[in-house]
mmCIF file of C-alpha atoms in Angstrom:
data_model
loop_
_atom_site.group_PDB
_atom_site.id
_atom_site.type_symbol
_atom_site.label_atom_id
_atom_site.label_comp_id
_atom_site.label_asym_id
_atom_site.label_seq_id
_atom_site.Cartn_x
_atom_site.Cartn_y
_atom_site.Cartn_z
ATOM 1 C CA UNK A 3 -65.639 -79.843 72.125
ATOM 2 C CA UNK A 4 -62.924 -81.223 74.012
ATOM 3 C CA UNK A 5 -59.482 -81.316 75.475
ATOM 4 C CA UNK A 6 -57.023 -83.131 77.399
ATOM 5 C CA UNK A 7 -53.403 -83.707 78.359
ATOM 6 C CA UNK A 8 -51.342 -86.307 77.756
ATOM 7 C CA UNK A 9 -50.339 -88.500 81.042
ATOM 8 C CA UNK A 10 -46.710 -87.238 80.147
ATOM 9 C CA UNK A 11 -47.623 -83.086 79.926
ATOM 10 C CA UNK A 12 -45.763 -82.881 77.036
ATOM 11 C CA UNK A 13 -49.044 -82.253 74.892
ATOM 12 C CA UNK A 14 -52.317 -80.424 74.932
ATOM 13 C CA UNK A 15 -54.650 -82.016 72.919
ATOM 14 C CA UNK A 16 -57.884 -79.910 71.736
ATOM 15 C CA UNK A 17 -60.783 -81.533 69.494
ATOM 16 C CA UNK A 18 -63.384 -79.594 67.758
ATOM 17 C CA UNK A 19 -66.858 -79.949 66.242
ATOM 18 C CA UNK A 20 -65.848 -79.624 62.895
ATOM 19 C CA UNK A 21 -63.560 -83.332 63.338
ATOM 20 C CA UNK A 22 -60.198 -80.825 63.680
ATOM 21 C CA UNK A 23 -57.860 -81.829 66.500
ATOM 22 C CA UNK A 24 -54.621 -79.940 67.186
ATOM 23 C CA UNK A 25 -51.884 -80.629 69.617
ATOM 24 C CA UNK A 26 -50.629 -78.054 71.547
ATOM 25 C CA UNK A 27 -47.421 -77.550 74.374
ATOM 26 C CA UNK A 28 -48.312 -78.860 77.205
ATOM 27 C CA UNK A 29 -45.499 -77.964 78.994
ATOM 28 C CA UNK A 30 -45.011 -74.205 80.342
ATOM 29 C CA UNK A 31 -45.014 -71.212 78.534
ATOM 30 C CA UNK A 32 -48.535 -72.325 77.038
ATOM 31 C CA UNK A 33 -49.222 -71.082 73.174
ATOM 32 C CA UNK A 34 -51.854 -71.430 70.912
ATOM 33 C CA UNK A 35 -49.602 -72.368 68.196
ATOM 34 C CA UNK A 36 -50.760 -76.057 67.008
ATOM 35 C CA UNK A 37 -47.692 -78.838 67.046
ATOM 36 C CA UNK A 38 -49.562 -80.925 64.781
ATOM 37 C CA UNK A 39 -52.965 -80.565 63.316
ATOM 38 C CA UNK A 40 -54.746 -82.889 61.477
ATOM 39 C CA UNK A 41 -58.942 -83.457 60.596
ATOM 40 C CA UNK A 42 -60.895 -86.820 61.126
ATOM 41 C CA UNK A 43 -63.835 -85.608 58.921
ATOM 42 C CA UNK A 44 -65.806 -86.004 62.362
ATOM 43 C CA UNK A 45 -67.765 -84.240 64.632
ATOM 44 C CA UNK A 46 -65.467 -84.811 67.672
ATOM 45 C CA UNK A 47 -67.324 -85.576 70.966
ATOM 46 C CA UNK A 48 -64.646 -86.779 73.178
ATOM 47 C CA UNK A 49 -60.721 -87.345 73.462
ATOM 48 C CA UNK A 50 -58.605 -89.144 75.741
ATOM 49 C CA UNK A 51 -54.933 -90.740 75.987
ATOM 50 C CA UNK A 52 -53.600 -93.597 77.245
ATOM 51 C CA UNK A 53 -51.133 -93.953 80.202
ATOM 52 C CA UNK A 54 -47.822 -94.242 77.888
ATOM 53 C CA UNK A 55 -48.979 -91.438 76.276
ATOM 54 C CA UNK A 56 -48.387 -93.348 73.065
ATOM 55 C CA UNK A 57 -52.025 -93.355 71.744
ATOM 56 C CA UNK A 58 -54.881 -90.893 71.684
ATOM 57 C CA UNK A 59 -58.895 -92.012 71.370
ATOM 58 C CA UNK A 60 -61.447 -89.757 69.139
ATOM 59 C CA UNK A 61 -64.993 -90.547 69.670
ATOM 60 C CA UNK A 62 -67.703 -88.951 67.461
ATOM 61 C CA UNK A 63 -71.266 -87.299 68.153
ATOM 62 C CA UNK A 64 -72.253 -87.832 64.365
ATOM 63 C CA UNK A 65 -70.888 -90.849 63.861
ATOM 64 C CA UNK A 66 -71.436 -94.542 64.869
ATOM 65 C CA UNK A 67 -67.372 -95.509 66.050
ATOM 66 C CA UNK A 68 -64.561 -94.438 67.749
ATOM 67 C CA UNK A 69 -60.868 -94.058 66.036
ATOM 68 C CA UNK A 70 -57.164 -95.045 67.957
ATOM 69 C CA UNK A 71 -54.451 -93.172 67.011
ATOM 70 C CA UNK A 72 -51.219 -94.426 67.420
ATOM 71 C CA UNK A 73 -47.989 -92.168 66.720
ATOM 72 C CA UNK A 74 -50.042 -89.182 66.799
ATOM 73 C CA UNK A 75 -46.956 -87.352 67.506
ATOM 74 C CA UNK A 76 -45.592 -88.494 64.272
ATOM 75 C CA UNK A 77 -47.932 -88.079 61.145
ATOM 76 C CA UNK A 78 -50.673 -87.741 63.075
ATOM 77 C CA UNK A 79 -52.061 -90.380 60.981
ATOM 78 C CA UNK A 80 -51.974 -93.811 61.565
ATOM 79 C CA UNK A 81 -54.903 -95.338 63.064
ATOM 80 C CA UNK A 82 -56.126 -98.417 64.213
ATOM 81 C CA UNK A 83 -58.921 -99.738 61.801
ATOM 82 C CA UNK A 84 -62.286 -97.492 63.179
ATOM 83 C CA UNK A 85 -64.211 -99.787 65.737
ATOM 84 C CA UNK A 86 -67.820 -99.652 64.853
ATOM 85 C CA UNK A 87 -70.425 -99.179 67.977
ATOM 86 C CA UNK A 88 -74.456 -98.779 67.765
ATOM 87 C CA UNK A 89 -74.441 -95.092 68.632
ATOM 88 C CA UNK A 90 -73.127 -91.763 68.310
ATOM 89 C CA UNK A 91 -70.740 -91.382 71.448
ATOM 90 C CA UNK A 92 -70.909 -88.784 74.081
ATOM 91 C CA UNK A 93 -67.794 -89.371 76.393
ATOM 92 C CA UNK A 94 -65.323 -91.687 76.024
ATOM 93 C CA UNK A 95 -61.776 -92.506 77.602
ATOM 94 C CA UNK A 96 -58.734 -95.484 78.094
ATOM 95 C CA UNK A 97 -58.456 -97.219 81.245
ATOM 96 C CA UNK A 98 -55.100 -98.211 82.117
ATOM 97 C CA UNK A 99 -55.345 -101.325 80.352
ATOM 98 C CA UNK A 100 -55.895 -99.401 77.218
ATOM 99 C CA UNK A 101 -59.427 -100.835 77.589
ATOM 100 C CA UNK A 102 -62.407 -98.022 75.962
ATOM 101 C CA UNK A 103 -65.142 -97.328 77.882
ATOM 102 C CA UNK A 104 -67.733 -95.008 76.378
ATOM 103 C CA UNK A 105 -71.229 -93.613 77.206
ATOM 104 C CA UNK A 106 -73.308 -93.330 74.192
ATOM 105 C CA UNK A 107 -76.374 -91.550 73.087
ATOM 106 C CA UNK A 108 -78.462 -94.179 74.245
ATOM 107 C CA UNK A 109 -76.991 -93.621 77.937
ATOM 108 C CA UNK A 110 -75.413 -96.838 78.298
ATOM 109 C CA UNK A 111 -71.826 -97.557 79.682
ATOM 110 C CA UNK A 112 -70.369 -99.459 77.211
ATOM 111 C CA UNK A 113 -66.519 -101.151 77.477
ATOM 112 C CA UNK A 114 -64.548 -102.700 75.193
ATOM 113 C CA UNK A 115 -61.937 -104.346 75.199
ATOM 114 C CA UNK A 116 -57.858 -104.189 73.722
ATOM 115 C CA UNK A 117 -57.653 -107.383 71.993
ATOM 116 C CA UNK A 118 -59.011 -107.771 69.456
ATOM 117 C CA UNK A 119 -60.413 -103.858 69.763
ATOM 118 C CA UNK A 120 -63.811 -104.264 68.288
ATOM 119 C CA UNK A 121 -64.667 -107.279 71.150
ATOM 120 C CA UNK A 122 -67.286 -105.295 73.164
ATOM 121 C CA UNK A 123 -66.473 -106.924 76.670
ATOM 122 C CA UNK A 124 -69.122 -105.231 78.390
ATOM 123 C CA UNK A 125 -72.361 -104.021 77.689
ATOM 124 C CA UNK A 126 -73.742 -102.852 80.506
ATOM 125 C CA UNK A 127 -75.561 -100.612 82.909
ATOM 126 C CA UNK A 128 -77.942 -97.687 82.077
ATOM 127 C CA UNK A 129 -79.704 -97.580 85.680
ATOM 128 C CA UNK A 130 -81.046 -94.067 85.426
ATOM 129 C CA UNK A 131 -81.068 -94.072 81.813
ATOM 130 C CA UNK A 132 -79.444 -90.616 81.356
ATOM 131 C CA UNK A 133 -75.110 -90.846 82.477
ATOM 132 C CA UNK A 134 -72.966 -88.517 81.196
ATOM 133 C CA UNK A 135 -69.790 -88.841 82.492
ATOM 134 C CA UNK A 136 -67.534 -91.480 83.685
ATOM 135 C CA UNK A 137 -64.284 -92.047 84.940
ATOM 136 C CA UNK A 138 -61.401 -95.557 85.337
ATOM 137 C CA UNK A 139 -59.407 -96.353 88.085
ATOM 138 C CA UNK A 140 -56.518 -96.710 87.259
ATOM 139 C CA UNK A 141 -54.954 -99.831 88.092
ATOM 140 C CA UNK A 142 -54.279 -102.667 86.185
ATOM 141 C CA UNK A 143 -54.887 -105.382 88.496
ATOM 142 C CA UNK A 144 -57.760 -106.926 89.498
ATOM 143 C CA UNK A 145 -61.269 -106.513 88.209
ATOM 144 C CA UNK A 146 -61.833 -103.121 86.273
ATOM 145 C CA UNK A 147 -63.831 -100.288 88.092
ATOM 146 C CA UNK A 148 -65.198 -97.186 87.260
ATOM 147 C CA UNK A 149 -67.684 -94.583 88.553
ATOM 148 C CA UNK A 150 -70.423 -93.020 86.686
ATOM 149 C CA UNK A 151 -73.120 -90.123 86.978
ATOM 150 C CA UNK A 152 -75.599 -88.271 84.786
ATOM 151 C CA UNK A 153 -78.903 -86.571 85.367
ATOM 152 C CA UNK A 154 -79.758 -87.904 88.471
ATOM 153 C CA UNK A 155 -79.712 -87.459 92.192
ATOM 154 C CA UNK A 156 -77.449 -90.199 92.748
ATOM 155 C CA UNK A 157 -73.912 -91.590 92.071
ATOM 156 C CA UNK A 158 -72.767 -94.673 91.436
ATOM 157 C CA UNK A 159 -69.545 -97.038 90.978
ATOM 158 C CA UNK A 160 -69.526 -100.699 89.558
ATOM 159 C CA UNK A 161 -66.615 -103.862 88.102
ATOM 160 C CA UNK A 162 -66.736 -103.958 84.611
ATOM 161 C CA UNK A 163 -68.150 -107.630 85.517
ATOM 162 C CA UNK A 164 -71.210 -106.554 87.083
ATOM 163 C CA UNK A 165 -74.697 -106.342 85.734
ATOM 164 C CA UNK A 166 -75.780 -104.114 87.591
ATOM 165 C CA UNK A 167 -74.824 -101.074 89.193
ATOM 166 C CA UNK A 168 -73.879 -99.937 92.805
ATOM 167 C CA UNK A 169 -75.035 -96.672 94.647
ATOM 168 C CA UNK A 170 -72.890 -94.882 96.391
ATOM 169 C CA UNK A 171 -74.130 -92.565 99.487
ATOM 170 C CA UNK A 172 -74.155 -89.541 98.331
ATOM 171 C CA UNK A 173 -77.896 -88.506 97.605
ATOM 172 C CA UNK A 174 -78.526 -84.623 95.766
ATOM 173 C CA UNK A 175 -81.356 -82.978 96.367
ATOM 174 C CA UNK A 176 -84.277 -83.238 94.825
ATOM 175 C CA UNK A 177 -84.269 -81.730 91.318
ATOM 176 C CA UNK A 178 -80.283 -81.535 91.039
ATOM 177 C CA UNK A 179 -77.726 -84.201 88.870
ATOM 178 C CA UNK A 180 -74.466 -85.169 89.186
ATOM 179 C CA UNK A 181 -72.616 -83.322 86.402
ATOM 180 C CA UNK A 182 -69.040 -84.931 87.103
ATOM 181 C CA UNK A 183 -66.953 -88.021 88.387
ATOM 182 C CA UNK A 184 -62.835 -88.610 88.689
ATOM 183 C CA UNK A 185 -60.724 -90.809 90.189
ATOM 184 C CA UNK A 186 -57.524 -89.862 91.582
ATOM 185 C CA UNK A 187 -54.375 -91.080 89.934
ATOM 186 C CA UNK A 188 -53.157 -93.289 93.229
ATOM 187 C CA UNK A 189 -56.500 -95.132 92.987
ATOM 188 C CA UNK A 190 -57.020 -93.659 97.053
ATOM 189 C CA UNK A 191 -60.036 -91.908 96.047
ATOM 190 C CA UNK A 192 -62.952 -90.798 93.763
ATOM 191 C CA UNK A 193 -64.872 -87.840 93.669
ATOM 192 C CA UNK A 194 -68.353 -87.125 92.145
ATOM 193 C CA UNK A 195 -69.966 -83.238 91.528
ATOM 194 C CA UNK A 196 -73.558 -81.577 91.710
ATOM 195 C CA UNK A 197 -74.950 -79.260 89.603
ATOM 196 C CA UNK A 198 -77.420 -76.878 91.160
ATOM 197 C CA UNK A 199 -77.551 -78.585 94.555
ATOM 198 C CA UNK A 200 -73.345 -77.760 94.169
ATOM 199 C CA UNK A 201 -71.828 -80.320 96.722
ATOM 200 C CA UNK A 202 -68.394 -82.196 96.186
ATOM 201 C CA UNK A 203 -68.394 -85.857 97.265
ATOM 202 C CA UNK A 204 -65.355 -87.626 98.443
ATOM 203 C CA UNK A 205 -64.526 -91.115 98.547
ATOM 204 C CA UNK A 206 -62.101 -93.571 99.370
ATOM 205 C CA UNK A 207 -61.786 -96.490 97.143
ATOM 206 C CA UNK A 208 -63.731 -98.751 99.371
ATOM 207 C CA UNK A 209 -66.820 -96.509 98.701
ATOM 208 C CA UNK A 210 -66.410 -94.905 101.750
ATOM 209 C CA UNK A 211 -68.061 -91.307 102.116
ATOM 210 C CA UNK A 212 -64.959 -89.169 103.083
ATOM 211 C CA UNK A 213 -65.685 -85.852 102.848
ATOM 212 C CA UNK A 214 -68.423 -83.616 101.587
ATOM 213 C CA UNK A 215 -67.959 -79.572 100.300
ATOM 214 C CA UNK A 216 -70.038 -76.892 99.210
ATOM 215 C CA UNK A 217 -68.969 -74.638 96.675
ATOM 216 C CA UNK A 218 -71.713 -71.721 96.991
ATOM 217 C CA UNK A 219 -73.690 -71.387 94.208
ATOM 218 C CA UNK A 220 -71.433 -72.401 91.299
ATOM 219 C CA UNK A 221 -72.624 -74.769 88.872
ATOM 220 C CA UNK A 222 -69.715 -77.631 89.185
ATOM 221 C CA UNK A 223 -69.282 -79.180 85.441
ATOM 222 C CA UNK A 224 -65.758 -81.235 85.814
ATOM 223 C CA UNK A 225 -63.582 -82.640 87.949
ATOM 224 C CA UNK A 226 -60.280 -84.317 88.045
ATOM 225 C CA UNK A 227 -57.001 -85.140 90.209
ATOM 226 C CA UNK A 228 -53.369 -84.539 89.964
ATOM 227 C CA UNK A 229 -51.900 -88.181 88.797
ATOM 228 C CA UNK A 230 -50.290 -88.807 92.485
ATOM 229 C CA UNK A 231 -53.546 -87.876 93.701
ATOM 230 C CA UNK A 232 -53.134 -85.329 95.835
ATOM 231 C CA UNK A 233 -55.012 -81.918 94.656
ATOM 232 C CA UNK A 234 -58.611 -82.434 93.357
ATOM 233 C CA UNK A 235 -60.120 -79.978 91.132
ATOM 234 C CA UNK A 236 -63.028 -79.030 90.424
ATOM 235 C CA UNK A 237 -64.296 -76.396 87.351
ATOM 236 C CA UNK A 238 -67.390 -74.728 87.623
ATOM 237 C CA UNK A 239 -69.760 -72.414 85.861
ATOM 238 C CA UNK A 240 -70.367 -69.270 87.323
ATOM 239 C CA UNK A 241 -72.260 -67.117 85.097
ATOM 240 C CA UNK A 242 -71.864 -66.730 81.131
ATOM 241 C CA UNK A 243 -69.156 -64.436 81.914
ATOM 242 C CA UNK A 244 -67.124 -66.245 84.022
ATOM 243 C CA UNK A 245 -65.934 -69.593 85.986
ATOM 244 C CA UNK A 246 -64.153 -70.791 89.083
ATOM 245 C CA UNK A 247 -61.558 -73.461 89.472
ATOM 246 C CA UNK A 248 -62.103 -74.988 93.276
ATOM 247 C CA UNK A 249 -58.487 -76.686 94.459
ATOM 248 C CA UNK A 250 -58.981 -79.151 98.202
ATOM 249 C CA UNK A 251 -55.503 -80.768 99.118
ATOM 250 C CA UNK A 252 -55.673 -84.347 100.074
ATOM 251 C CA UNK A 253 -55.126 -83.673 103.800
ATOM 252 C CA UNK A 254 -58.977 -82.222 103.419
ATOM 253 C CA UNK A 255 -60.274 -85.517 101.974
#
């Protein structure tokens, strides 16, 4: 259901539907062999860690909170006490502040905040009513910002302060939804994916259209930058058979 790396590299972690998550090796040669497996009794949606790579976030699809786990690497464990929110989660991750933001079922964007964890800071934004995917910049000065998108033709980036959101300039054609968003680990730029219209929109942090790519006719479904920000990738969905991984160097964008 999901998987991510630690900021670090030194672990792989994988969650699945039946509330299992396993750590793997992140570092090279890859194996399937589990460091440390342990069950949350939850259907996972969602994982993330934070920037220290010192805690890792579970969100749940059939259940109503998300869980911090803190020395992960140790007993696998030791949680913070389970936040309650008002609905099942779909995506979830830490901002650098070790702030959670969160889309849930009901489509809204959702942040909350470190201290104390359950204080929802931010209860915001569900302009086209359907977002699916979200991403931090990652800084920890300044007002927070993140981008979203979902099933629409349009993209969109907005301060955790706001009550409203901002469209960017990038417009899909008629029929087509943003299936992706990242932003790059140098806080430069931010990048936002189509499915079935299949462009790749590039920004700079002012919200600045930089660049714009087709990638034929795959079906792009995630996206994300090296941490210094200078490869973006993006993974499509080719066929049931097979998929593409699309690299641009930051001399393109």
């Amino acid at each position: 259901a999901a998987a991510k790396f630690t900021k670090d590299g030194i672990y792989l972690g994988v969650g699945f539907t039946n509330g299992t998550i396993n750590l793997l090796s992140g570092r090279p040669t890859f194996n399937s062999t589990a460091i440390l497996s342990f069950t949350t009794g939850k259907t996972i949606s969602d994982i993330d860690f934070n920037k220290n790579s010192n805690k890792m976030l579970a969100c749940y699809s059939n259940a109503n909170r998300y869980d911090i786990f803190n020395n992960y690497a140790g007993t696998g464990t030791q949680s913070t006490t389970p936040v309650p929110v008002a609905n099942n989660i779909i995506h979830c991750a830490f901002s650098q502040n070790d702030d959670v933001g969160l889309i849930d079922v009901s489509k809204f964007i959702k942040i909350y905040g470190t201290t104390p964890t359950s204080t929802q800071t931010t209860n915001i934004l569900n302009a086209n009513n359907n977002f699916k995917n979200f991403d931090f910049k990652m800084s920890t000065t300044g007002t927070l910002k993140f981008i979203v998108s979902g099933s629409d033709t349009k993209s969109y980036f907005a301060l955790n302060n706001a009550s409203s959101l901002t469209q960017n300039s990038g417009v899909l054609s008629s029929g087509n939804s943003f299936a992706s968003a990242c932003y790059s680990g140098d806080n430069l730029n931010y990048a936002f994916g189509g499915a079935g219209d299949n462009r790749v929109f590039i920004y700079a942090d002012n919200d600045t259209l930089i660049n714009t790519f087709s990638d034929s006719s795959s079906s792009l479904i995630s996206c994300s930058f090296t941490p210094d920000g200078s490869y973006l990738y993006f993974g499509t969905s080719q066929s049931n058979s097979f998929s593409f991984i699309h690299i641009y160097k930051d001399n393109c964008f």
